[in-house]
GROMACS .gro file of C-alpha atoms in nm:
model
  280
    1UNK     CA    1  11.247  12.431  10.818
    2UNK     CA    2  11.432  12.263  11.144
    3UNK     CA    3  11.772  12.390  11.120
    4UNK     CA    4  11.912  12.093  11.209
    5UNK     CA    5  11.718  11.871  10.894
    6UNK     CA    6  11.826  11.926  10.525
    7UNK     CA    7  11.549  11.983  10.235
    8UNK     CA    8  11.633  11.647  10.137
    9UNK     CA    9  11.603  11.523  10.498
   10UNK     CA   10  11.234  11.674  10.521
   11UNK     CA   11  11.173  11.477  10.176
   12UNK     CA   12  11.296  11.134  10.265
   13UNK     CA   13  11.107  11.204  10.632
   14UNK     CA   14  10.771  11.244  10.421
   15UNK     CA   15  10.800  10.965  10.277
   16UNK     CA   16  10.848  10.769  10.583
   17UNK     CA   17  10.571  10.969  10.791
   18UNK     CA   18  10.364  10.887  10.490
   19UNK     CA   19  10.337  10.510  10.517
   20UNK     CA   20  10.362  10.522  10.923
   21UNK     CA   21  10.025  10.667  10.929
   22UNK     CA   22   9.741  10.425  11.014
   23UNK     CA   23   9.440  10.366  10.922
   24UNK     CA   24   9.484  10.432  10.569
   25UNK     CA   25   9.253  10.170  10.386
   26UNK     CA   26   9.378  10.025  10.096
   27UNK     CA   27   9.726  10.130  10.174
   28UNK     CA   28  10.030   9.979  10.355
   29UNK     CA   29  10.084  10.155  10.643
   30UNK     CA   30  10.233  10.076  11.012
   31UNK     CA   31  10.001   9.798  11.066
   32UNK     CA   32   9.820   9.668  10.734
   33UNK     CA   33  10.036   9.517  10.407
   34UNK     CA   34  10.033   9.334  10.089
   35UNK     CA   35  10.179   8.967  10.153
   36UNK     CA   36  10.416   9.101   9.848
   37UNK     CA   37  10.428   9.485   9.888
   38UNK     CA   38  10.519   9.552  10.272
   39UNK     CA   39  10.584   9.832  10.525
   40UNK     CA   40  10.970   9.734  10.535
   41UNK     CA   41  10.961   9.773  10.161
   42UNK     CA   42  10.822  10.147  10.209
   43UNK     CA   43  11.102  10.211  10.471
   44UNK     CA   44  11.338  10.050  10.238
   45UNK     CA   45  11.249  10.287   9.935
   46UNK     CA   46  11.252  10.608  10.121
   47UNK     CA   47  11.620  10.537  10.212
   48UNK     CA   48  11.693  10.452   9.851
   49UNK     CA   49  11.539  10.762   9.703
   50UNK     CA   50  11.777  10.979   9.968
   51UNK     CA   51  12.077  11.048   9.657
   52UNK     CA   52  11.832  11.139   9.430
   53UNK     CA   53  11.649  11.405   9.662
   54UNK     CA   54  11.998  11.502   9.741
   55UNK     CA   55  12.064  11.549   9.405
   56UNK     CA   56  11.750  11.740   9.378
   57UNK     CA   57  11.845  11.992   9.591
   58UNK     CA   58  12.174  12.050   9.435
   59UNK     CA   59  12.083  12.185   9.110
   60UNK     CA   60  12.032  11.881   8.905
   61UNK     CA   61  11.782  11.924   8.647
   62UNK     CA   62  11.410  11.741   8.795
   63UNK     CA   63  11.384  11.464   8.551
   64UNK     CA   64  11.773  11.330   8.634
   65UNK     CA   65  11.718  11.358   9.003
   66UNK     CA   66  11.365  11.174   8.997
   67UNK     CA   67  11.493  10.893   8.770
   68UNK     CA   68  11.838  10.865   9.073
   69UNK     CA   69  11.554  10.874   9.320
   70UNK     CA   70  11.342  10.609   9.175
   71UNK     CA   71  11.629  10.400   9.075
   72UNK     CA   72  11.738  10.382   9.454
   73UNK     CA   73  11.413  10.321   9.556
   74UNK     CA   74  11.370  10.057   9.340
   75UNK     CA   75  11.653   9.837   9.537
   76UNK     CA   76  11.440   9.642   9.809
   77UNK     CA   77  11.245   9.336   9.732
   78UNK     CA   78  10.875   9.504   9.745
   79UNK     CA   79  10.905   9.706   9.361
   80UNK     CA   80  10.711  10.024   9.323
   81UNK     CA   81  10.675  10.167   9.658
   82UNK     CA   82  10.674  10.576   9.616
   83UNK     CA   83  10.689  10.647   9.243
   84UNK     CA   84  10.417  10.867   9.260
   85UNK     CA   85  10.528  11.017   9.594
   86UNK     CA   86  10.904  11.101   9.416
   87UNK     CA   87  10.725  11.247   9.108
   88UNK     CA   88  10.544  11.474   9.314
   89UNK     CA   89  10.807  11.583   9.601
   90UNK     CA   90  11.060  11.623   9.354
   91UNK     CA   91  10.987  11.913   9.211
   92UNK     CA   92  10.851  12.069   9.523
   93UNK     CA   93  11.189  12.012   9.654
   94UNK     CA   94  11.342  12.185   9.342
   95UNK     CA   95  11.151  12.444   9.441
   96UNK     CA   96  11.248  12.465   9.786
   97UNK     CA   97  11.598  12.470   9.702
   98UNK     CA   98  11.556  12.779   9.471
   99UNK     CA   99  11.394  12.964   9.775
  100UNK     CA  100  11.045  12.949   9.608
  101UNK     CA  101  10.896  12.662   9.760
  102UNK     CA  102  10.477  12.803   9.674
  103UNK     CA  103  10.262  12.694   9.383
  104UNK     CA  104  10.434  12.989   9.208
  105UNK     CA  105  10.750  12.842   9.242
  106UNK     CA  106  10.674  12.459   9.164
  107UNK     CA  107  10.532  12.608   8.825
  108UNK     CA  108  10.841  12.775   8.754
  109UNK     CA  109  11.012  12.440   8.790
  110UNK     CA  110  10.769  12.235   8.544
  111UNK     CA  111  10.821  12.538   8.292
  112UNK     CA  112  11.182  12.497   8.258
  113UNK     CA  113  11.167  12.128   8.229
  114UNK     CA  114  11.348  12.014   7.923
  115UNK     CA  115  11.300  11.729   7.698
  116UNK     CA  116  11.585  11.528   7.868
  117UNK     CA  117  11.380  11.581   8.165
  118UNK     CA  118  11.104  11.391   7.974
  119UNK     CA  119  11.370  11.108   7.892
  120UNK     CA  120  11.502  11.089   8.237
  121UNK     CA  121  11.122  11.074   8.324
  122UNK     CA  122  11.088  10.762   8.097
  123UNK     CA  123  11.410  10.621   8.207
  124UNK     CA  124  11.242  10.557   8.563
  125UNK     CA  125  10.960  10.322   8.409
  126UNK     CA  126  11.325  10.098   8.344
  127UNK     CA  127  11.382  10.050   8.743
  128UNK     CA  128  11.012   9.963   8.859
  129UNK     CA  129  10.641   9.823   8.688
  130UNK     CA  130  10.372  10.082   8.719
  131UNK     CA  131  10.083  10.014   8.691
  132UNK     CA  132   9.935  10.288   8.373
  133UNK     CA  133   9.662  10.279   8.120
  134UNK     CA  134   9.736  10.181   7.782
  135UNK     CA  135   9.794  10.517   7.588
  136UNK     CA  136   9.525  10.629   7.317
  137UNK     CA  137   9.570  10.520   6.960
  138UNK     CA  138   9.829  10.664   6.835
  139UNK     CA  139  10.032  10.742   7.113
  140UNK     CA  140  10.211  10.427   7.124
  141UNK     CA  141  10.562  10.569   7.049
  142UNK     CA  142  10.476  10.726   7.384
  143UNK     CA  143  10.388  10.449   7.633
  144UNK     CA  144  10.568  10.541   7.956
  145UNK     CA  145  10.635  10.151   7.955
  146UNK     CA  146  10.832  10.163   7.715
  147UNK     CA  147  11.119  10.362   7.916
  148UNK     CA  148  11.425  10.468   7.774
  149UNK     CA  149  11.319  10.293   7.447
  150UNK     CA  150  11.100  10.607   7.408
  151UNK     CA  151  11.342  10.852   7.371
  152UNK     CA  152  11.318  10.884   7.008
  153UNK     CA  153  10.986  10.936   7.007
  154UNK     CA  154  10.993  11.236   7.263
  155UNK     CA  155  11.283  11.398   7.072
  156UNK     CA  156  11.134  11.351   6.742
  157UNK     CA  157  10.784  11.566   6.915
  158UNK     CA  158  11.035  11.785   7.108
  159UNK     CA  159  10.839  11.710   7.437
  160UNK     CA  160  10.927  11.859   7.748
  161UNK     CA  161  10.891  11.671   8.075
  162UNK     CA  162  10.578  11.943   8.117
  163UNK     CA  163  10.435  11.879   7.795
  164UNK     CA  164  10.430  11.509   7.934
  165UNK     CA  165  10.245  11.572   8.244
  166UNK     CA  166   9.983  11.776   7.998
  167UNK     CA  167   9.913  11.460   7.781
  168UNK     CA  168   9.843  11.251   8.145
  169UNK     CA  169   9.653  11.533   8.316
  170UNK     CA  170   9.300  11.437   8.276
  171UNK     CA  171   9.384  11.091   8.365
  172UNK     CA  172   9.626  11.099   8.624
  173UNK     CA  173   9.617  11.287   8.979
  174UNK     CA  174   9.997  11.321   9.007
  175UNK     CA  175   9.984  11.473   8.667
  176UNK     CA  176   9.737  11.702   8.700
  177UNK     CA  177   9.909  11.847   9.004
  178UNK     CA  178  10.212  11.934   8.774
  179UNK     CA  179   9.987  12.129   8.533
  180UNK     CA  180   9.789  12.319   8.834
  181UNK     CA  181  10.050  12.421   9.038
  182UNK     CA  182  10.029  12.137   9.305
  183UNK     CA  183   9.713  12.240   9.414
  184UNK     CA  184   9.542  12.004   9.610
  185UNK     CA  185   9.921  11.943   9.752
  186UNK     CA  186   9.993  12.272   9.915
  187UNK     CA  187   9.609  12.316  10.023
  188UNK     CA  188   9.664  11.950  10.260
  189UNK     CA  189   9.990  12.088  10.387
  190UNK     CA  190   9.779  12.372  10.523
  191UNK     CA  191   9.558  12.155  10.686
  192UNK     CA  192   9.879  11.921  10.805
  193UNK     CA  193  10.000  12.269  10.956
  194UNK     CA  194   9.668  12.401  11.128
  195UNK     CA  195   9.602  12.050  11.291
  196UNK     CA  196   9.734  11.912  11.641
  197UNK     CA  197   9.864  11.560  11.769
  198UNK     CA  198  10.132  11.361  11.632
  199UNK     CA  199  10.178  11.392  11.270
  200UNK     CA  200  10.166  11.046  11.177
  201UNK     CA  201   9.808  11.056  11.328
  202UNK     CA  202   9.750  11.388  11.089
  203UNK     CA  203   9.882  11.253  10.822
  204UNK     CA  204   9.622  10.955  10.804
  205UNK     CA  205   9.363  11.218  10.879
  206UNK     CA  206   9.454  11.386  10.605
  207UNK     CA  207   9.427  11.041  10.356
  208UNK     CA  208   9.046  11.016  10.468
  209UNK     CA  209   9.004  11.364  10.398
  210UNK     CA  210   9.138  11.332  10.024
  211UNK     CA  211   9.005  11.023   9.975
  212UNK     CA  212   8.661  11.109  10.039
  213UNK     CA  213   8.723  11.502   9.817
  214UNK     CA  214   8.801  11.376   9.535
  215UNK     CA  215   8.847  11.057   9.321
  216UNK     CA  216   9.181  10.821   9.326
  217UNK     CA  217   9.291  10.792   8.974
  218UNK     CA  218   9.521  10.480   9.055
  219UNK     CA  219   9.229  10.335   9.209
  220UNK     CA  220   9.067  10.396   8.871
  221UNK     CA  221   9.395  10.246   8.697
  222UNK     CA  222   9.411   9.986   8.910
  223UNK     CA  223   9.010   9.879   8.876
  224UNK     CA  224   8.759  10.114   8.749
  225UNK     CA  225   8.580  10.454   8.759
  226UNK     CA  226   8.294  10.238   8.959
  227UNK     CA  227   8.532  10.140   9.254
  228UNK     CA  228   8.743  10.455   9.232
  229UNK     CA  229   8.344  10.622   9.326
  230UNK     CA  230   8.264  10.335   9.587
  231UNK     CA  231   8.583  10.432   9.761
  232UNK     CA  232   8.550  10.778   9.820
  233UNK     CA  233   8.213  10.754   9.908
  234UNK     CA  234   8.306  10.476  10.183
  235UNK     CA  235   8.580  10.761  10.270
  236UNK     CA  236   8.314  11.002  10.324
  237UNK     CA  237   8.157  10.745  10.505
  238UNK     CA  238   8.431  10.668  10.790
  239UNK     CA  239   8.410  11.108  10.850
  240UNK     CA  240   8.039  11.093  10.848
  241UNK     CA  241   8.078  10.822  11.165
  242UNK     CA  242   7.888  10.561  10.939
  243UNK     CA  243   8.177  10.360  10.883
  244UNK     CA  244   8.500  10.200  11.074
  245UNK     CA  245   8.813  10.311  10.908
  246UNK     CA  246   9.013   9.978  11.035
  247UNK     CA  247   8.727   9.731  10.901
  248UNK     CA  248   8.745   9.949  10.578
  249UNK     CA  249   9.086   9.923  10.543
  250UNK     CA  250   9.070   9.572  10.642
  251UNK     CA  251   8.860   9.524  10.346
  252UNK     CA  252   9.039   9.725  10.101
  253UNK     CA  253   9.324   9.524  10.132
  254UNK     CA  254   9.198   9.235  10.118
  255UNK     CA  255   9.028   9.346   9.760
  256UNK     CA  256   9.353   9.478   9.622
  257UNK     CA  257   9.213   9.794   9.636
  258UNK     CA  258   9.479  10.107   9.639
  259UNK     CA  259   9.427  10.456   9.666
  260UNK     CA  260   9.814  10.477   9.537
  261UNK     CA  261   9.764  10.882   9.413
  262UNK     CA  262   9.567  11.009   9.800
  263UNK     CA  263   9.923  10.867   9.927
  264UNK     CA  264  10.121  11.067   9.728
  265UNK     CA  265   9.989  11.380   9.761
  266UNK     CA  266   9.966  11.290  10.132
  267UNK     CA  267  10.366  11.265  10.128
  268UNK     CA  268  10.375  11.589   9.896
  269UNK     CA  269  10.188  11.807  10.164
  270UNK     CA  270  10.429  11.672  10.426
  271UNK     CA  271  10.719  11.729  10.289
  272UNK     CA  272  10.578  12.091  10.222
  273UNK     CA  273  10.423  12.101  10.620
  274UNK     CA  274  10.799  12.003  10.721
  275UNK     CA  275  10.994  12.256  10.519
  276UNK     CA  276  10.753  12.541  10.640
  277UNK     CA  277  10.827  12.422  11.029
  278UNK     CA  278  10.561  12.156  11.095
  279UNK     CA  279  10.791  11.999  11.438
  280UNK     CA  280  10.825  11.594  11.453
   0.00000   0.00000   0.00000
């Protein structure tokens, strides 16, 4: 890590190296927005979510410092802008701060989550709409959407904030990193760390790669398991040279189509790249 930038620096700098890469199609980034959900927004929530990484890194348990970071996140015009990104970095900056920052470590910090960890976790869903699939029958005490109102519900099943991510893991990229050790996570912040040029440029390298390795579960959320397929195949496309990546993106936007979860891990591997001395 730069001596002269805090853990929680490196985290809030993810986030905005994140969203300054371009092209990343489908996503806002330095040149390509939402007429509602802009790149101001994005810089906006990464400055919001600073006191919550802060608190992160001072021994606050997970779920309390995600639902700080979201909360101050939440305060610019745009809504959600790095949900996903906070639930991921979060722990991995827990992590950091207890000296362990490996996939060994960020399982250590999903075992000791608590059940207020789950509520805290809920709690967030109060700040900012996220778009989620309607829970299977029967789990409707435990809609995320509900928020805070759910805390009965998880205390009555005694449901740690990990036993949450293991209910969502199958459906959701984010939590299936939780249950696997951030995976896919620290595997891109190798990459970030054996590649060259400026890291904004790596960093939207790194989205095509993702995007076209695996399928985006928000994309999924957000349409279907049809256009979640199209899109990484289109991915693949742009490496194979058979596609532009700016007319793709281009086109993604103007379908509403966004590959929300590639992002986040994308943030996750830089803040990871960052604390392990990847220079901006």
């Amino acid at each position: 890590m730069d001596d002269e930038r805090s853990t929680a620096a490196n985290a809030q700098l993810a986030l905005l190296l994140e969203v300054s890469g371009t092209p990343k199609p489908g996503n806002v980034d330095r040149e390509r927005e939402y007429d509602d959900l802009r790149f101001e927004h994005f810089m906006a929530g990464a400055v919001g979510a600073r006191d919550g990484l802060e608190l992160a890194t001072e021994g606050t348990p997970v779920g309390r410092a995600f639902e700080r970071a979201v909360a101050g996140m939440s305060q610019q015009r745009g809504g959600n802008t790095q949900f996903g990104a906070l639930l991921l970095v979060t722990p991995l900056v827990a992590a950091a701060t207890q000296g362990h920052l490996s996939r060994q470590g960020a399982r250590n910090v999903v075992a000791n989550t608590t059940v207020d960890d789950a509520v805290n976790f809920y709690r967030a869903f109060d700040h900012v709409d996220v778009a989620v699939d309607d829970p299977p029958t029967g789990m409707e005490p435990l809609d995320v959407r509900q928020g805070s109102d759910a805390e009965p519900a998880l205390r009555d099943r005694d449901m740690t904030l990990e036993d949450v991510m293991e209910a969502s893991a199958t459906e959701d990229g984010i939590a299936a990193e939780w249950t696997d050790g951030f995976g896919r996570t620290f595997e891109a912040a190798h990459g970030l760390t054996q590649s060259n040029g400026p890291v904004t440029n790596r960093a939207s390298a790194l989205f095509l790669a993702l995007l076209a390795s695996e399928v985006d579960t928000f994309v999924v959320t957000q349409h279907d398991a049809e256009t979640a397929l199209e899109v990484r195949d289109r991915a693949q496309a742009v490496l194979d040279g058979d596609e532009d990546p700016y007319e793709l993106a281009a086109e993604f936007i103007e379908r509403d189509i966004n590959p929300g979860t590639t992002a986040d891990i994308v943030a996750g591997a830089l803040f990871i790249a960052l604390e392990r001395g990847l220079s901006v």
